[in-house]
Short mmCIF file of C-alpha atoms in Angstrom, two decimals:
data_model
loop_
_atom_site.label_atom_id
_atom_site.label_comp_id
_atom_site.label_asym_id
_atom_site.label_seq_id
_atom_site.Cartn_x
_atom_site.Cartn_y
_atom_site.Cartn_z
CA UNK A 946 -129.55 -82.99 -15.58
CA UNK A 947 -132.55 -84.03 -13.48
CA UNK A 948 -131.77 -85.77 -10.44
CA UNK A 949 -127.81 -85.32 -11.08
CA UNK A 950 -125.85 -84.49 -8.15
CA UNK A 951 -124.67 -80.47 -8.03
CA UNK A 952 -121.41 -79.69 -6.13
CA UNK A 953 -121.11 -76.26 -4.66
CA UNK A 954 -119.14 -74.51 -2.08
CA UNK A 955 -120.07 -71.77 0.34
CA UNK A 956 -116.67 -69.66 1.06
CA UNK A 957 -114.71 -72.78 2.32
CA UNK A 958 -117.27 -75.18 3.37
CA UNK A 959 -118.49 -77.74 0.79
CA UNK A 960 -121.72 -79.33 0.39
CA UNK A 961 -123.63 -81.55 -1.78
CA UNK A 962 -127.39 -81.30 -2.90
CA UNK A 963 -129.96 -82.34 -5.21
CA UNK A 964 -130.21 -80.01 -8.78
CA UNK A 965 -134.08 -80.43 -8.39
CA UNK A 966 -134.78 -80.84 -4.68
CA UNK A 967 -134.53 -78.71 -1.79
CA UNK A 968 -131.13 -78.38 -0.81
CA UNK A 969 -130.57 -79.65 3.72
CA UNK A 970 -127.39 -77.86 3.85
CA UNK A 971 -125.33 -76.69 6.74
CA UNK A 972 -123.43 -74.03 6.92
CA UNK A 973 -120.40 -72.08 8.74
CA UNK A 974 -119.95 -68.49 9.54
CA UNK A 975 -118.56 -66.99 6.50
CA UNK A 976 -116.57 -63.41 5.88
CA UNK A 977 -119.29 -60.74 4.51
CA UNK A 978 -118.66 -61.07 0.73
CA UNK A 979 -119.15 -64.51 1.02
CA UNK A 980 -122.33 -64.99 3.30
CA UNK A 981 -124.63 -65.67 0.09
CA UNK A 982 -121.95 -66.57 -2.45
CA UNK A 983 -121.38 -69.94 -3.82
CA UNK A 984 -118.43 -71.25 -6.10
CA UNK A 985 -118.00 -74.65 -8.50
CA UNK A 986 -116.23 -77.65 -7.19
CA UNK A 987 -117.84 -80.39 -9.03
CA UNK A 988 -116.96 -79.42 -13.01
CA UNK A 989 -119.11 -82.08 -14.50
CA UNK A 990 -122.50 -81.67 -13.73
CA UNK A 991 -122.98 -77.36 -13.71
CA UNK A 992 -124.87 -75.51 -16.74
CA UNK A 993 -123.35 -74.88 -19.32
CA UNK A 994 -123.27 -71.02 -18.96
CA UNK A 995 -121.87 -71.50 -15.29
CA UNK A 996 -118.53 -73.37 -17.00
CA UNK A 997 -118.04 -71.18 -19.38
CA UNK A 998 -118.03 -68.19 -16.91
CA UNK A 999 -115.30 -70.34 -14.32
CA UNK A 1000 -113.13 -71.49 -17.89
CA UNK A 1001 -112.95 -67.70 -18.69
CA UNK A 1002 -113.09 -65.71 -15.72
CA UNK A 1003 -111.21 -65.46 -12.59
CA UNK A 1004 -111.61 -68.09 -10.33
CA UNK A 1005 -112.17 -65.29 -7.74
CA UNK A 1006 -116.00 -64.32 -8.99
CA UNK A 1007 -118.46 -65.69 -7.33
CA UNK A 1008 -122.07 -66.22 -8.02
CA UNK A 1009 -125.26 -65.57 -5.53
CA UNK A 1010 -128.01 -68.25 -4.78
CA UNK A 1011 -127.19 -72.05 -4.88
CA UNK A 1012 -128.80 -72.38 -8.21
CA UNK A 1013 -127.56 -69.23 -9.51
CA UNK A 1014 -129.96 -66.16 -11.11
CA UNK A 1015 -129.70 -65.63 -15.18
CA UNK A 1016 -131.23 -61.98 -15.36
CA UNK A 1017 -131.91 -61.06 -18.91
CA UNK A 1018 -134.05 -57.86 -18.32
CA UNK A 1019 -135.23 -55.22 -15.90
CA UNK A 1020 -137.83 -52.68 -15.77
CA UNK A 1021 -138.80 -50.51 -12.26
CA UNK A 1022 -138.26 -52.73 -9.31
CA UNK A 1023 -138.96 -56.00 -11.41
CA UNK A 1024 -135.99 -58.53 -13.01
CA UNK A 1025 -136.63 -61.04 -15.41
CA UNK A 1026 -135.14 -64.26 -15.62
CA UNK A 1027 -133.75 -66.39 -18.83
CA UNK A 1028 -136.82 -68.31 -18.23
CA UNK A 1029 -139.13 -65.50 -18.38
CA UNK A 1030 -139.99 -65.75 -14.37
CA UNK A 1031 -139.90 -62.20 -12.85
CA UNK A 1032 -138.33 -60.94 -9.25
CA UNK A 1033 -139.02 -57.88 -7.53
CA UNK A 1034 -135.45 -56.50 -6.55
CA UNK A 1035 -135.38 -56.07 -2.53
CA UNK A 1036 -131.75 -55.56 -2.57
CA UNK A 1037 -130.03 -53.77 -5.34
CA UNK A 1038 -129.74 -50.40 -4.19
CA UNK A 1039 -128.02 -49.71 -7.14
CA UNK A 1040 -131.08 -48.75 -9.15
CA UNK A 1041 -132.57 -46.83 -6.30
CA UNK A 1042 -134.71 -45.08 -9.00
CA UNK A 1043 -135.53 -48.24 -11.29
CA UNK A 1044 -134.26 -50.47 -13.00
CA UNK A 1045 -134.60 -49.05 -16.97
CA UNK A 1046 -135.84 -45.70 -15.70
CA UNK A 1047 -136.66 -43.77 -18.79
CA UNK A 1048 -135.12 -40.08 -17.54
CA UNK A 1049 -131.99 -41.57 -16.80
CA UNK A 1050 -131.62 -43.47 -19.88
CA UNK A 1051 -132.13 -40.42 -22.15
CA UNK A 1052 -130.19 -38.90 -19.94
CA UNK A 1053 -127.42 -40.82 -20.68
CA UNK A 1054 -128.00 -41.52 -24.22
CA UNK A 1055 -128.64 -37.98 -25.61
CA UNK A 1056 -125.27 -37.07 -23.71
CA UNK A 1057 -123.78 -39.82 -25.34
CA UNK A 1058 -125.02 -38.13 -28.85
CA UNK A 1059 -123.64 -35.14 -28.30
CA UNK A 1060 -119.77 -35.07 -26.76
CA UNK A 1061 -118.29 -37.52 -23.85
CA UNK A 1062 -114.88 -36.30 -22.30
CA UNK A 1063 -113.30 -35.42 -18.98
CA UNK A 1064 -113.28 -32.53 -16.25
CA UNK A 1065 -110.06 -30.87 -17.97
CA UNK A 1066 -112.44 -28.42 -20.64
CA UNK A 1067 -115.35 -26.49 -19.07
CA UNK A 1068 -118.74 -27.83 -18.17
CA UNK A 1069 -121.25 -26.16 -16.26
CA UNK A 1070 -123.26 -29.02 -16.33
CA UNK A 1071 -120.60 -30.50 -13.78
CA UNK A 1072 -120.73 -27.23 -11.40
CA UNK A 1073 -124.17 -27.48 -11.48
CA UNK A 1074 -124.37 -30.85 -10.07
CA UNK A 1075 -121.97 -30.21 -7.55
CA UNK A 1076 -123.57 -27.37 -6.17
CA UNK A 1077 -126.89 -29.34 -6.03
CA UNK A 1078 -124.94 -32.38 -4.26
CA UNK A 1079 -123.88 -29.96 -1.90
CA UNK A 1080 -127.00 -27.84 -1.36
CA UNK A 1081 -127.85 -31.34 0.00
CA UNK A 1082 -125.58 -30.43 3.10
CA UNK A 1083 -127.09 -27.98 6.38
CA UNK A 1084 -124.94 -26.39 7.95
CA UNK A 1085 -122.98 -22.84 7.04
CA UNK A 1086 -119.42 -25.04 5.88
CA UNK A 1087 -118.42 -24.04 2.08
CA UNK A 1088 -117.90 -27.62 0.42
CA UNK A 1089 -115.90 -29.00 -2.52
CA UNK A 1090 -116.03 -31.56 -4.57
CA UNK A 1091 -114.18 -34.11 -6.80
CA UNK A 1092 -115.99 -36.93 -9.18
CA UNK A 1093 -114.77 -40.15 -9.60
CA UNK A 1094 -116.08 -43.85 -10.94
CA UNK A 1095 -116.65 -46.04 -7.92
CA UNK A 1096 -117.45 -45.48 -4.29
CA UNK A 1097 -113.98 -47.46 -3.81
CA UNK A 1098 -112.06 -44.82 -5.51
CA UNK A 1099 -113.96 -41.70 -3.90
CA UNK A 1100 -112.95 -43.67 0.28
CA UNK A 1101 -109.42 -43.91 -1.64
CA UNK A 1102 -109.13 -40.23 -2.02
CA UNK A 1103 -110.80 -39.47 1.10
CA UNK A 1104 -108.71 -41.69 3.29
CA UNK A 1105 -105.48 -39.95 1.25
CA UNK A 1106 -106.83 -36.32 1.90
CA UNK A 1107 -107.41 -37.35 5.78
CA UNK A 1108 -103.41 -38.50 5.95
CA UNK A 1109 -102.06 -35.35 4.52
CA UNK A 1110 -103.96 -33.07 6.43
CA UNK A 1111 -103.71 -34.83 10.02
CA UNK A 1112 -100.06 -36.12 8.99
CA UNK A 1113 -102.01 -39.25 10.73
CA UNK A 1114 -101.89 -42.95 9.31
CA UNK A 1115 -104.53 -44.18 12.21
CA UNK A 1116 -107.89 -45.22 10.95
CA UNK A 1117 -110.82 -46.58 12.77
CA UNK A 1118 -113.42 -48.47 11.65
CA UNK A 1119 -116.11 -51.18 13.08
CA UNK A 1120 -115.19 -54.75 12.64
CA UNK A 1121 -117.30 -55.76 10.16
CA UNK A 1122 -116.91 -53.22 7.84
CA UNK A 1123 -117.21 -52.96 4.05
CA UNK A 1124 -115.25 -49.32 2.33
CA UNK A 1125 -114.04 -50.37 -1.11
CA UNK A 1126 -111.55 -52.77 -2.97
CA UNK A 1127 -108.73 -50.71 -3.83
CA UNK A 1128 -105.77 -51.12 -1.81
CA UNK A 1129 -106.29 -48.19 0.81
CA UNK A 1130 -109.97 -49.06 1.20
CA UNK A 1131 -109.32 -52.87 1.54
CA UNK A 1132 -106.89 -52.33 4.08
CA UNK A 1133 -109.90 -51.00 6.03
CA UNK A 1134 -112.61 -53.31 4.98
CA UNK A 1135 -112.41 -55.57 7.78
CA UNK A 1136 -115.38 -57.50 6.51
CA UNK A 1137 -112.83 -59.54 4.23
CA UNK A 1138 -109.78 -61.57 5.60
CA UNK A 1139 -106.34 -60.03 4.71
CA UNK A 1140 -107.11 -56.25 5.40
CA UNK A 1141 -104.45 -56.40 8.42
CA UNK A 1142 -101.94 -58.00 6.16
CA UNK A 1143 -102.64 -55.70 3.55
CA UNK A 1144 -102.96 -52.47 5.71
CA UNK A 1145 -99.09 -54.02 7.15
CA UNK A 1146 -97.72 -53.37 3.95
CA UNK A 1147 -99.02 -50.54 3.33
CA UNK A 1148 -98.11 -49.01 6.76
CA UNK A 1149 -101.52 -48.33 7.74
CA UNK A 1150 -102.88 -48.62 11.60
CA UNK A 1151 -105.76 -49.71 11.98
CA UNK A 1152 -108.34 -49.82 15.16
CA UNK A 1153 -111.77 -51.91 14.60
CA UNK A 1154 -114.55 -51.29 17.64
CA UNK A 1155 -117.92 -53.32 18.19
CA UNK A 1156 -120.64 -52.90 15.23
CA UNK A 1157 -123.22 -50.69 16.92
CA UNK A 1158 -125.90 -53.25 15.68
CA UNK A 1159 -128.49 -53.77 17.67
CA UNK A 1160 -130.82 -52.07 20.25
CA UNK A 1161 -129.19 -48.76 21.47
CA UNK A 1162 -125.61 -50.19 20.89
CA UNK A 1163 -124.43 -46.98 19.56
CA UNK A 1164 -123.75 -46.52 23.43
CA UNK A 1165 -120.93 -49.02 23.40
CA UNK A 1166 -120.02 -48.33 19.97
CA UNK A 1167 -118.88 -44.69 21.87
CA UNK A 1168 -116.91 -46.78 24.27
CA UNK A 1169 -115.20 -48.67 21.68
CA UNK A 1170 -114.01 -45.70 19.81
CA UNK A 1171 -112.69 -43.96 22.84
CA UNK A 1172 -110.95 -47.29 23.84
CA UNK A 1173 -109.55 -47.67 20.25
CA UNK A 1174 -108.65 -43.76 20.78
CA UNK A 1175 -107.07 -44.23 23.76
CA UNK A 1176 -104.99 -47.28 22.18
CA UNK A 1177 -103.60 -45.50 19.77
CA UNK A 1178 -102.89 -42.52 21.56
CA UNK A 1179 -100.77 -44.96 24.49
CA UNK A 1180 -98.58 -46.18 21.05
CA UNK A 1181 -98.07 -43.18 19.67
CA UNK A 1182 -99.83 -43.51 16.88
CA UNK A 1183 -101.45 -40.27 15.69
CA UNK A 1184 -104.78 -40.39 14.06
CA UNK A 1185 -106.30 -39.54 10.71
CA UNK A 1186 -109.75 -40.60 10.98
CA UNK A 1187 -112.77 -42.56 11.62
CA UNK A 1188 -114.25 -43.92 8.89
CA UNK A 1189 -118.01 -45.11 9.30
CA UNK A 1190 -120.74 -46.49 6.54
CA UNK A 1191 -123.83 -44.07 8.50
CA UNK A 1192 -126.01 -46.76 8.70
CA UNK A 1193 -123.00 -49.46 9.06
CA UNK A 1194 -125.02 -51.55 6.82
CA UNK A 1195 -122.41 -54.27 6.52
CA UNK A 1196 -122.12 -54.57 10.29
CA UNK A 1197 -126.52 -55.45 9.96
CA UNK A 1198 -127.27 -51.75 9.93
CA UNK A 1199 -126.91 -49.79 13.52
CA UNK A 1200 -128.66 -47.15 14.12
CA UNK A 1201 -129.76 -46.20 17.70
CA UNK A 1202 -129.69 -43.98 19.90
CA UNK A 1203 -130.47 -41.44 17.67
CA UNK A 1204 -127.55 -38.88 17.50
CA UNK A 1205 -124.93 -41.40 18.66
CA UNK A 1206 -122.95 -40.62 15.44
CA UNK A 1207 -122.74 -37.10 16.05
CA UNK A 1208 -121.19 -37.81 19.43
CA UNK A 1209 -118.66 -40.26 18.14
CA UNK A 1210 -117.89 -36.98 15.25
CA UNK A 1211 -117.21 -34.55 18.30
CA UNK A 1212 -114.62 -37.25 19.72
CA UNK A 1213 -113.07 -37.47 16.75
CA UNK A 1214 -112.40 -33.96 16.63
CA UNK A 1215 -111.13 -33.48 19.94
CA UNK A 1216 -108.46 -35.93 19.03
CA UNK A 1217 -107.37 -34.22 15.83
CA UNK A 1218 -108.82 -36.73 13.95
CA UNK A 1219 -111.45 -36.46 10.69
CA UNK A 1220 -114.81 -38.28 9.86
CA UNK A 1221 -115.66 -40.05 6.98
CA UNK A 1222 -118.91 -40.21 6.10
CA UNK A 1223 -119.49 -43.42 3.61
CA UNK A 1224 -122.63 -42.86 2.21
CA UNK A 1225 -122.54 -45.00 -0.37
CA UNK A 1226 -125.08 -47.32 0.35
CA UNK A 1227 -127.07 -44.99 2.39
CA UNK A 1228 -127.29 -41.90 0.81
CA UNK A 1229 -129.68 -40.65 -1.45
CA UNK A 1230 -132.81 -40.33 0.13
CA UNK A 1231 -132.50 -43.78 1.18
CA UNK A 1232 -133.12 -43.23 4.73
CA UNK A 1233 -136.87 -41.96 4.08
CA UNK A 1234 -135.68 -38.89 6.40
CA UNK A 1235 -132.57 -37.15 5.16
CA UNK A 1236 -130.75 -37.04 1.51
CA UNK A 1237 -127.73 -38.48 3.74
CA UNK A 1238 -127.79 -41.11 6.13
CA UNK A 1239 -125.14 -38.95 8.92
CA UNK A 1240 -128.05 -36.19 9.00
CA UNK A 1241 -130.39 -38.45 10.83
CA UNK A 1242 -127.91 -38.46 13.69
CA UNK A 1243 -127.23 -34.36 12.93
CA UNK A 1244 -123.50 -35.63 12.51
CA UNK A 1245 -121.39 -33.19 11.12
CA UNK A 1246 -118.54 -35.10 8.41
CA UNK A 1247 -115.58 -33.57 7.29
CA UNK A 1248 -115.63 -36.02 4.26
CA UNK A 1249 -118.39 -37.31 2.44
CA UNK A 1250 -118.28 -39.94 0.28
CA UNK A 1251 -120.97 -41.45 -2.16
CA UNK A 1252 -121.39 -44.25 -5.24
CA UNK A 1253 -123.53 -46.58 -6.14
CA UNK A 1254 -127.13 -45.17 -6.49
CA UNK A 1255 -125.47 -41.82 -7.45
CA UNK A 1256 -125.38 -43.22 -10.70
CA UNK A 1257 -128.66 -45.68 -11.14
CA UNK A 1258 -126.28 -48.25 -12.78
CA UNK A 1259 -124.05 -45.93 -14.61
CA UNK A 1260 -120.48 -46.19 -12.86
CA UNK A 1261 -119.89 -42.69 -10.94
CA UNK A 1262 -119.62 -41.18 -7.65
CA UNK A 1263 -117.83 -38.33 -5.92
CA UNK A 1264 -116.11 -36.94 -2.35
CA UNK A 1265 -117.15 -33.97 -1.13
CA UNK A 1266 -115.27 -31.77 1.73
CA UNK A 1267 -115.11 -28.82 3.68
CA UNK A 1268 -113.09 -26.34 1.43
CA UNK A 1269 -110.29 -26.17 4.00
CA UNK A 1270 -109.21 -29.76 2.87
CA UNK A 1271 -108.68 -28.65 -0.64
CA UNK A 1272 -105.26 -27.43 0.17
CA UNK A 1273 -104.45 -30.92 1.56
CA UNK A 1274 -105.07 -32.53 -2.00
CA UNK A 1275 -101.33 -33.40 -2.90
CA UNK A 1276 -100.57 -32.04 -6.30
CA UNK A 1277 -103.43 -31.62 -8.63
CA UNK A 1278 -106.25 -34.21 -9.90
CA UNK A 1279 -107.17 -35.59 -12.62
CA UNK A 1280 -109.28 -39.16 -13.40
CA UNK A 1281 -110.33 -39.65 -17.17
CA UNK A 1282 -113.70 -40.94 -16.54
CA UNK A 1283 -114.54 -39.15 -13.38
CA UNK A 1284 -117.13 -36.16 -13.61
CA UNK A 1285 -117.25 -37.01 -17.18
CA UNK A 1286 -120.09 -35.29 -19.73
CA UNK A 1287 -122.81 -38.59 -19.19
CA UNK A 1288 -121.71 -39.35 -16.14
CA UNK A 1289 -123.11 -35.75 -15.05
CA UNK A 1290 -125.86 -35.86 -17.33
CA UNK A 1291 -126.75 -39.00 -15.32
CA UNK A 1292 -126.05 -37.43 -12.03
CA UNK A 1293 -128.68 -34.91 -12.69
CA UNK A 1294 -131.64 -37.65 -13.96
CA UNK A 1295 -131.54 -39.12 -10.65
CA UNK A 1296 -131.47 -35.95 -8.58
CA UNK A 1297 -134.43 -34.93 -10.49
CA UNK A 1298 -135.84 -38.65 -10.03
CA UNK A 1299 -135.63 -38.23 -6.06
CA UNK A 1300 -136.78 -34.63 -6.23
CA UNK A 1301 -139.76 -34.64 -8.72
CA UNK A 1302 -141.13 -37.69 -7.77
CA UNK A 1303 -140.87 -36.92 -3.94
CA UNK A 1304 -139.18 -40.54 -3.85
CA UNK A 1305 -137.94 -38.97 0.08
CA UNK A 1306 -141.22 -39.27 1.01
CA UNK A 1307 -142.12 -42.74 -0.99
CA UNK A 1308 -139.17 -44.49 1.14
CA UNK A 1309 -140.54 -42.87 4.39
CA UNK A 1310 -143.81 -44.38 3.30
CA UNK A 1311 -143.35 -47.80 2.12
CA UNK A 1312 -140.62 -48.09 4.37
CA UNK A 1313 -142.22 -47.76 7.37
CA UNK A 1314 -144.82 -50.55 6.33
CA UNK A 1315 -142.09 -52.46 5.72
CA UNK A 1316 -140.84 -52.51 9.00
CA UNK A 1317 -144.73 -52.56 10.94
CA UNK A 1318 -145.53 -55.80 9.19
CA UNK A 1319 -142.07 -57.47 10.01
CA UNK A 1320 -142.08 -56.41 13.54
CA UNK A 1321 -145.75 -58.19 13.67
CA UNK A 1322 -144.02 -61.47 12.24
CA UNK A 1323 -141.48 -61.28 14.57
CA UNK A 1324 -143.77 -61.11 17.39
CA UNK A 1325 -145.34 -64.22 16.06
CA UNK A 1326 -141.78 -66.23 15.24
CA UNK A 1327 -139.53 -66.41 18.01
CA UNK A 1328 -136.65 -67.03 15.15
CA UNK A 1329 -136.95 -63.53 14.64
CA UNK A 1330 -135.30 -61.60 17.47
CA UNK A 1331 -134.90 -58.20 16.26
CA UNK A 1332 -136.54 -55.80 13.10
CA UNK A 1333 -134.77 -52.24 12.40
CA UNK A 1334 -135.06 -49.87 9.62
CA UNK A 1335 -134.98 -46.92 7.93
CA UNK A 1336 -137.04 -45.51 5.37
CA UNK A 1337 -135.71 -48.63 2.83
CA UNK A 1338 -132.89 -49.85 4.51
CA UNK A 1339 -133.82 -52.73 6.52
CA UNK A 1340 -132.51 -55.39 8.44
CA UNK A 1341 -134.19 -58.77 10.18
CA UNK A 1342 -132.26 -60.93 13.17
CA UNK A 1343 -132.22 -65.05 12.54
CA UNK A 1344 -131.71 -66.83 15.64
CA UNK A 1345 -132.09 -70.04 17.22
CA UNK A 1346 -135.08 -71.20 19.06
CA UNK A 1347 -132.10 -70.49 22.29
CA UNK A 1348 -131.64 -66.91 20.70
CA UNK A 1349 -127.95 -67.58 19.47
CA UNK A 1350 -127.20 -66.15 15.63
CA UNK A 1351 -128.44 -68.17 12.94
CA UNK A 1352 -126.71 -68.03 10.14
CA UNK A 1353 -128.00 -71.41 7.94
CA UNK A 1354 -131.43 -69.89 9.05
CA UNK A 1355 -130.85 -66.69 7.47
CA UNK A 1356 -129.67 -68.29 4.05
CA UNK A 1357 -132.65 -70.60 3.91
CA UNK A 1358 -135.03 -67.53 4.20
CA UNK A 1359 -133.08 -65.58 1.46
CA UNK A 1360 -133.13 -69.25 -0.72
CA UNK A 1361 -136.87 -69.19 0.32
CA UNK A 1362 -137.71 -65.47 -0.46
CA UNK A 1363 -136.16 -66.42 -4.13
CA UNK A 1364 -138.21 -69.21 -4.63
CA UNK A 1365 -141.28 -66.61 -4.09
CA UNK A 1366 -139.86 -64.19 -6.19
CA UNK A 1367 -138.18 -61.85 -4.30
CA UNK A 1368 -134.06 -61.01 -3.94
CA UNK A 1369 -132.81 -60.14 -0.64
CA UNK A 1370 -129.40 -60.89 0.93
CA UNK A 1371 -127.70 -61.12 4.18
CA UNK A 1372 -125.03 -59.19 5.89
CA UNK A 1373 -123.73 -58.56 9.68
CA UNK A 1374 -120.75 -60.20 11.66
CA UNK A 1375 -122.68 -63.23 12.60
CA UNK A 1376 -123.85 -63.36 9.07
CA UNK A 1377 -127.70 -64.03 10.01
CA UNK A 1378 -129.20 -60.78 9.31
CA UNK A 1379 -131.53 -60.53 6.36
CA UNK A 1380 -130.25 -57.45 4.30
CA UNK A 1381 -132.88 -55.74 2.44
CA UNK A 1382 -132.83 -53.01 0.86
CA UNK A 1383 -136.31 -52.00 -1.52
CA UNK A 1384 -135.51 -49.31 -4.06
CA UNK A 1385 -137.10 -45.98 -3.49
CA UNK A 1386 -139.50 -46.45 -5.97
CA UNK A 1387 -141.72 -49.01 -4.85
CA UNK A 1388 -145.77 -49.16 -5.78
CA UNK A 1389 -148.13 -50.02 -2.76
CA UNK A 1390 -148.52 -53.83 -4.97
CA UNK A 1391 -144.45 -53.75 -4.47
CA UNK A 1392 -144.20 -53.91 -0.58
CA UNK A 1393 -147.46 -56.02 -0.09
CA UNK A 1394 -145.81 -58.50 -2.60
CA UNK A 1395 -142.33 -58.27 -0.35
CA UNK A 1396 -144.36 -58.56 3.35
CA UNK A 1397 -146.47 -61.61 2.17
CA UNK A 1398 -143.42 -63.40 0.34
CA UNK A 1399 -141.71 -62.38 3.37
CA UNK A 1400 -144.45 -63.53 5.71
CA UNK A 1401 -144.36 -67.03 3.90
CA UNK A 1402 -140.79 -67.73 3.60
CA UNK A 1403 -140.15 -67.54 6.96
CA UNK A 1404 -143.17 -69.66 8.53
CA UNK A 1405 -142.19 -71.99 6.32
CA UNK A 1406 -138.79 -72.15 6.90
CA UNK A 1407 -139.12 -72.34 10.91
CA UNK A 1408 -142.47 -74.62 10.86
#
């Protein structure tokens, strides 16, 4: 295939490259699940493997990069390619505590060994996880909690819990927001087109207000929710709650003034509405601060939802809620898989993970390297217009050499940055913010290896 001519499509724009040159693309604002997702249009000259994914799977799957990654194996915050070339992972948060990490694995295999079935018999095993999930908490609230598979599932429940106790069908979120793919959580994800279609149908109303992304816009972000408030309120529509990821990390991560969310909480309140605290992509010590990403503003949630790194690859996650709420769960509950025997077993290895290896701290500290040596860069590159982070979740501004968003630059420095070895993405409304997002357990080597890759990909993509 050398030389041959590669068809690909980003979202709905089409373009046509060299397999073994640099690909001089342009590109076109694209809807958040899309921003570094490419599909087939040109059958005849793709891999092999590549066909025989789009012959037997839905159309609908996508696949990252332009020439598209083949990991075969994984160990700490390294992947492995078919071709034996290694990556360190800057993105998957995942495997916040490693990719094969040993505790978790016997974890989950000596469970395995032993017996496997659901929340309907006794386990201990499953309070005790629960009551360290919420010994995470402050505060003097007595909290509750139900296990489930996916982060999706657990904003399902919570969204359903917030109805029946407000008697509310008003939601608000921010307008570039990312909550799940199940039919209630889709009708909120306003990230992907369709949700106000879907949330039609479903008899759903739903407000979206201004990402707080960017220097101190949690000030309008306020505005915008009292607006959307007020909106509501002048149609008679009666709230049920607002429902915001803490660091809205699909909006390009927001998070000044400090203690912004906590004022947005109190408004809620005062209009009879709940808040939804979507911590699945930043809870879990993430922050380099708090276990939760809400405690950084001192917010105080009536729902809390979590996923992904709860897990470390294994497919859980849980709500948890102020014991009032448990009244408000219609009937009883019941999910096969959720809060199952390895699934807790698992839940514990990376609680003791963060705890025993002080991985809090680790975030705080590699972190905030992180974001010193990218703030020097962008002080140096005038493509760069704005560097903000927490502990590891991180997010760089590509503009234009006028300042506007710059979206094609954005992709070339995540195309770049995998050509060095590293795997970041983007995210945001504009889509040109670099999302990255180190797992906690990164070595000194680790960041140095992300801020020079880093360093280089983007000189060289703006020289």
């Amino acid at each position: 295939m050398s030389g041959s001519s590669v068809h690909i499509m980003l979202s709905n724009e089409y373009y046509k490259a060299s397999s073994t040159s640099h690909f001089n693309c342009h590109y076109q604002r694209t809807i958040m699940l899309k921003l570094n997702s490419f599909t087939v249009t040109d059958e005849k000259t793709h891999p092999t493997q590549v066909m025989r994914r789009r012959a037997t799977l839905s159309h609908k799957y996508e696949l990252f990069y332009r020439d598209p990654l083949n990991p075969v194996q994984a160990q700490d915050a390294w992947i492995t390619d078919a071709s034996g070339r290694k990556y360190l992972d800057a993105y998957n948060n995942v495997v916040s505590v490693g990719h094969g990490n040993r505790r978790v694995i016997d974890a989950m295999t000596n469970q395995a060994k032993m017996i496997c079935t659901h929340t309907r018999y006794v386990n201990d095993e499953l309070c005790r996880l629960s009551e360290r999930l919420t010994g995470k908490n402050e505060g003097n609230n007595e909290w509750r909690s139900i296990f489930t598979c996916s982060g999706s599932e657990a904003n399902d429940l919570a969204m359903r819990v917030a109805m029946q106790f407000t008697g509310g069908n008003g939601f608000i979120v921010t307008d570039h927001a990312y909550h799940g793919l199940t039919a209630l959580t889709q009708a909120i994800t306003t990230s992907m087109t369709g949700y106000l279609e879907l949330s039609n149908r479903l008899g759903l109303e739903i407000a979206t207000i201004p990402s707080p992304v960017g220097k101190n816009e949690g000030n309008s972000f306020i505005d915008g929710l009292q607006t959307a408030i007020n909106d509501m309120h002048s149609r008679g529509i009666r709230l049920a709650a607002g429902i915001f990821d803490s660091f809205f990390t699909s909006d390009g991560l927001g998070l000044t003034p400090k203690g912004f969310l906590d004022d947005a909480v109190r408004l809620l309140h005062d209009n009879g509405a709940l808040y939804i605290a979507d911590e699945v992509q930043p809870g879990f010590a993430r922050s380099g601060s708090y276990f939760w990403g809400f405690q950084t503003h001192g917010a105080d949630p009536d729902i809390i939802t979590m996923g992904k790194p709860m897990g470390n690859g294994y497919p859980m996650a849980a709500i948890m809620f102020k014991a009032l709420l448990d009244d408000y769960i219609m009937d009883s509950y019941f999910n096969t898989f959720g809060g199952n025997n390895v699934a807790v077993a698992v839940g514990h290895a990376v609680l003791d993970e963060i705890e025993e290896r002080n991985l809090l701290e680790n975030a705080h500290i590699q972190g905030e390297k992180i974001l010193s040596e990218l703030e020097q860069l962008k002080e140096s590159c005038v493509n760069i217009s704005s560097v903000r982070g927490s502990g590891m979740s991180i997010a760089v501004d590509v503009v234009t050499n006028d300042g506007a968003p710059n979206a094609d630059g954005a992709i070339r420095i995540v195309e770049a940055m995998k050509q060095r070895g590293v795997i970041i993405s983007t995210s945001g409304v504009s889509g040109n913010t670099l999302k990255i997002r180190p797992l906690l357990i990164y070595t000194n080597e680790d960041t140095n290896f992300l801020i020079d890759q880093a360093q280089s990909a983007v000189r060289t993509v703006f020289s």
